[in-house]
Coordinates of N, CA and C in Angstrom, one line a residue:
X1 N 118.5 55.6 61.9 CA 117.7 56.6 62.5 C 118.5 57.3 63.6
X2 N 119.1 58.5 63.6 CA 119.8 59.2 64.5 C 118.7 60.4 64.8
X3 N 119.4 61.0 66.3 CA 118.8 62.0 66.6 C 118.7 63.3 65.7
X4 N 117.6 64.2 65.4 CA 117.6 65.4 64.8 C 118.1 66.4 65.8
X5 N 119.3 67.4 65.7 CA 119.9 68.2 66.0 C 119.6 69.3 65.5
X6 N 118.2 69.5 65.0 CA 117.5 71.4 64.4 C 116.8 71.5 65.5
X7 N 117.1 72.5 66.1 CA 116.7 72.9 67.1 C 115.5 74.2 66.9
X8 N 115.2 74.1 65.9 CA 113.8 74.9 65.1 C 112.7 74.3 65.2
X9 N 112.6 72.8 65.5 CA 111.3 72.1 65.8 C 111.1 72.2 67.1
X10 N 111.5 72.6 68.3 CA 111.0 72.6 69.5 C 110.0 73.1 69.8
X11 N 109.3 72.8 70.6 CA 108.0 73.2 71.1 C 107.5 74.7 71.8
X12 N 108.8 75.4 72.7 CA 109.0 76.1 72.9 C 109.8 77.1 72.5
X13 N 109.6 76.9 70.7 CA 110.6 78.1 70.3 C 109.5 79.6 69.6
X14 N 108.6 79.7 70.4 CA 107.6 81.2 70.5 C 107.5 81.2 71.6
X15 N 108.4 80.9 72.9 CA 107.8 81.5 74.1 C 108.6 82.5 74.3
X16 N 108.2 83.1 75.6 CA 109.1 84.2 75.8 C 110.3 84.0 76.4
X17 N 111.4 84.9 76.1 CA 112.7 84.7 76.6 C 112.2 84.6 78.5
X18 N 113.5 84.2 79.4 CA 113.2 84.2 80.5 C 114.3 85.1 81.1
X19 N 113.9 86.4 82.3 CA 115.0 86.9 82.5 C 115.8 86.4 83.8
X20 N 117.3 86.7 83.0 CA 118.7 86.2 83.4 C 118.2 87.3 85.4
X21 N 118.7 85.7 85.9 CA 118.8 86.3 87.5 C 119.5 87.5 87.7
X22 N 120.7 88.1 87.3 CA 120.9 88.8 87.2 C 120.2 90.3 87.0
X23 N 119.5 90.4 86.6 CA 118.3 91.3 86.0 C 117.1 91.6 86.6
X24 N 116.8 90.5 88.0 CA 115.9 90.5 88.1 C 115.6 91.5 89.3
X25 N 115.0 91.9 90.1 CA 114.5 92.9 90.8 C 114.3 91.9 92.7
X26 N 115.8 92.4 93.6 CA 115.9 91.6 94.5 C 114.6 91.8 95.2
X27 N 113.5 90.8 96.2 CA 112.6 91.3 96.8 C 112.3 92.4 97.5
X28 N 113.4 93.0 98.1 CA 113.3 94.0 98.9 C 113.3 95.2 98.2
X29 N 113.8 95.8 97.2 CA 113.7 96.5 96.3 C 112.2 96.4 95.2
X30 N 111.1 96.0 95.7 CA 110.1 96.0 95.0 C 109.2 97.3 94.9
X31 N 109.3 97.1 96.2 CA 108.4 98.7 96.5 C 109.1 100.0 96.4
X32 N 110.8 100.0 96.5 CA 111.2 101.0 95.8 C 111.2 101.1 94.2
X33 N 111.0 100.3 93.2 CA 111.1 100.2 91.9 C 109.2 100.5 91.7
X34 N 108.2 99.7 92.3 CA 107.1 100.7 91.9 C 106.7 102.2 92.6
X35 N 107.2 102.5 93.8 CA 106.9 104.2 93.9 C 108.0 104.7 92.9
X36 N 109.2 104.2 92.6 CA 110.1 105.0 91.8 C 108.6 105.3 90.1
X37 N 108.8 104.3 89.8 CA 107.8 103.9 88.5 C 106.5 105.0 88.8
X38 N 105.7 104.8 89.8 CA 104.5 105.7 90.3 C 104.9 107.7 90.3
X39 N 105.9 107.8 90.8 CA 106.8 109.2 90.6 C 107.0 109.3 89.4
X40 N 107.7 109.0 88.7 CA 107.9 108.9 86.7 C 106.7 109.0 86.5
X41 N 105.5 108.4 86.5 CA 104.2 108.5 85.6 C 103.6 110.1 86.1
X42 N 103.8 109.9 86.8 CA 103.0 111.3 87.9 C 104.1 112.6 87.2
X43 N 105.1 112.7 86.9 CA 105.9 113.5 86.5 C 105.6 114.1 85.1
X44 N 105.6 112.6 84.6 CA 105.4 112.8 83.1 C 103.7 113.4 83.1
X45 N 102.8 112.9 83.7 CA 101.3 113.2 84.0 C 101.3 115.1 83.9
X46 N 102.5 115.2 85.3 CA 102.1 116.8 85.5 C 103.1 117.5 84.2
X47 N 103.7 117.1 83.8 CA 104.2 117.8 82.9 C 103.1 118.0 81.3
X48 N 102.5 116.9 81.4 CA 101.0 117.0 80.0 C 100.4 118.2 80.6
X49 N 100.0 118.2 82.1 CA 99.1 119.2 82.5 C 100.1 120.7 82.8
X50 N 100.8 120.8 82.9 CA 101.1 122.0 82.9 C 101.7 122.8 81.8
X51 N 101.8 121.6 80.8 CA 102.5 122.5 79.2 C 100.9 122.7 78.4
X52 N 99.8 121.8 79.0 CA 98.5 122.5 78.3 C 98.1 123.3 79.1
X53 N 98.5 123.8 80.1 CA 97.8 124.9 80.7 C 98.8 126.2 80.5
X54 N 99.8 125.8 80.0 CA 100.7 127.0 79.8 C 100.3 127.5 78.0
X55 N 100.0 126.4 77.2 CA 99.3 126.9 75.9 C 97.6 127.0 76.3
X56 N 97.5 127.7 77.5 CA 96.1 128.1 77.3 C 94.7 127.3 76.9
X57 N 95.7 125.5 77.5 CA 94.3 124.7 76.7 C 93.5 124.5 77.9
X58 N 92.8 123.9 78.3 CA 92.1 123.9 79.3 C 91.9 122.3 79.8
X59 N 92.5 121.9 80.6 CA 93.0 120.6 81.3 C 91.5 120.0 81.6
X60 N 91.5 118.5 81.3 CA 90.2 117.9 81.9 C 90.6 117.7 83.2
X61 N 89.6 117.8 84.0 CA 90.0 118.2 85.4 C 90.0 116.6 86.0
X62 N 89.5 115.0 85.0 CA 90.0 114.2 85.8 C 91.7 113.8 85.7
X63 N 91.8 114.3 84.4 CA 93.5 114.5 83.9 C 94.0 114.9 85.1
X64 N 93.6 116.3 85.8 CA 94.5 117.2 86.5 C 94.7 116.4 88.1
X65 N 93.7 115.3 88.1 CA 93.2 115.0 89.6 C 94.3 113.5 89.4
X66 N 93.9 112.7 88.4 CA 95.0 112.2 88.4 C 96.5 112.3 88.1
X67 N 97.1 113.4 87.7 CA 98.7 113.5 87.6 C 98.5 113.7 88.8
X68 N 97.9 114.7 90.1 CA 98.4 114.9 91.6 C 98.3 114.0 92.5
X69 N 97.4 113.1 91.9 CA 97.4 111.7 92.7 C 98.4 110.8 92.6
X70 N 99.0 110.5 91.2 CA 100.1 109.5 91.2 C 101.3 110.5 91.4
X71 N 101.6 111.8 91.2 CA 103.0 112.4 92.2 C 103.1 112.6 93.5
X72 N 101.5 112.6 94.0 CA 101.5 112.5 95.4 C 101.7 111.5 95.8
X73 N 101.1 109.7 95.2 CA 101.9 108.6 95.6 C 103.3 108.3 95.8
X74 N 103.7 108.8 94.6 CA 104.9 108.5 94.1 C 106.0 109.4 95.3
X75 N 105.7 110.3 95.5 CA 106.1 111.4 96.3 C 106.3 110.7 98.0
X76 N 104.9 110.1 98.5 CA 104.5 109.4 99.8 C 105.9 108.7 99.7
X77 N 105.9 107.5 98.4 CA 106.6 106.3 98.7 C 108.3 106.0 98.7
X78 N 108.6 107.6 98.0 CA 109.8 107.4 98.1 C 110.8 108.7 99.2
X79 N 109.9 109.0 100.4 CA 110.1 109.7 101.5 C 110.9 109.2 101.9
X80 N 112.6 109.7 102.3 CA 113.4 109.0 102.6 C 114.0 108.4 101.7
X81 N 114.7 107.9 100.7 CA 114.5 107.0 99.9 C 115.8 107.9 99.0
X82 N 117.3 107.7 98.9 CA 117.8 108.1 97.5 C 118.0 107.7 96.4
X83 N 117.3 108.7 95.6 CA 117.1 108.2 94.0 C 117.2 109.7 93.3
X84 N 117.6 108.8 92.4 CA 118.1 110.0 91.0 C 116.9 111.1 90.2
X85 N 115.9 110.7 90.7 CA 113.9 110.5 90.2 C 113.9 111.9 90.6
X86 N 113.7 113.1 89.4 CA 113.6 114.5 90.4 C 111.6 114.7 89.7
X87 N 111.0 115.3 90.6 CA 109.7 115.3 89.8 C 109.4 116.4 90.3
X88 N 108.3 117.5 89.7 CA 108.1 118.6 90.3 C 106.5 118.7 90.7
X89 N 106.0 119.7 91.4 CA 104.4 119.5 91.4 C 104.4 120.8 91.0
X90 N 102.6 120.7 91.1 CA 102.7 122.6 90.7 C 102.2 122.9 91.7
X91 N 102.8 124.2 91.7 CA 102.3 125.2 92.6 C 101.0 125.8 92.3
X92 N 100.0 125.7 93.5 CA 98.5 126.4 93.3 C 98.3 127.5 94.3

């Protein structure tokens, strides 16, 4: 009776991978990676709203309240802050 060496019966071979420390997001950099993240969504947000309002569709106005809310987060959090992140708002 010798040890089995398949390493396919493990108990843990569906869990998820774990990420390498390298990768991981140092503490202090937390709050810049979610307003970075909060600015992206808000970007991409105003960009749905301003390519339907440029084809004449007519924006649901909680759509329009939220893209200005998360670019205006996004905008708050990274005051000061250099990053590559360009986002635009619209002009009213």
């Amino acid at each position: 009776m010798g040890r089995d060496e398949h390493k396919s019966k493990s108990n843990n071979k569906n869990t998820l991978p774990q990420t390498p420390k390298s990768l991981k997001i140092p503490p202090g950099r937390i709050k810049e990676e979610t307003a970075s993240e909060f600015a992206e969504i808000g970007s991409k947000a105003l960009k749905v709203l301003n390519t339907s309002t440029h084809q004449k569709i007519a924006p649901d106005r909680i759509r329009a309240e939220l893209a200005s809310e998360f670019a205006e987060i996004g905008t708050r959090s990274l005051k000061g802050k250099n990053t590559s992140l360009q986002y635009t708002t619209k002009k009213e």
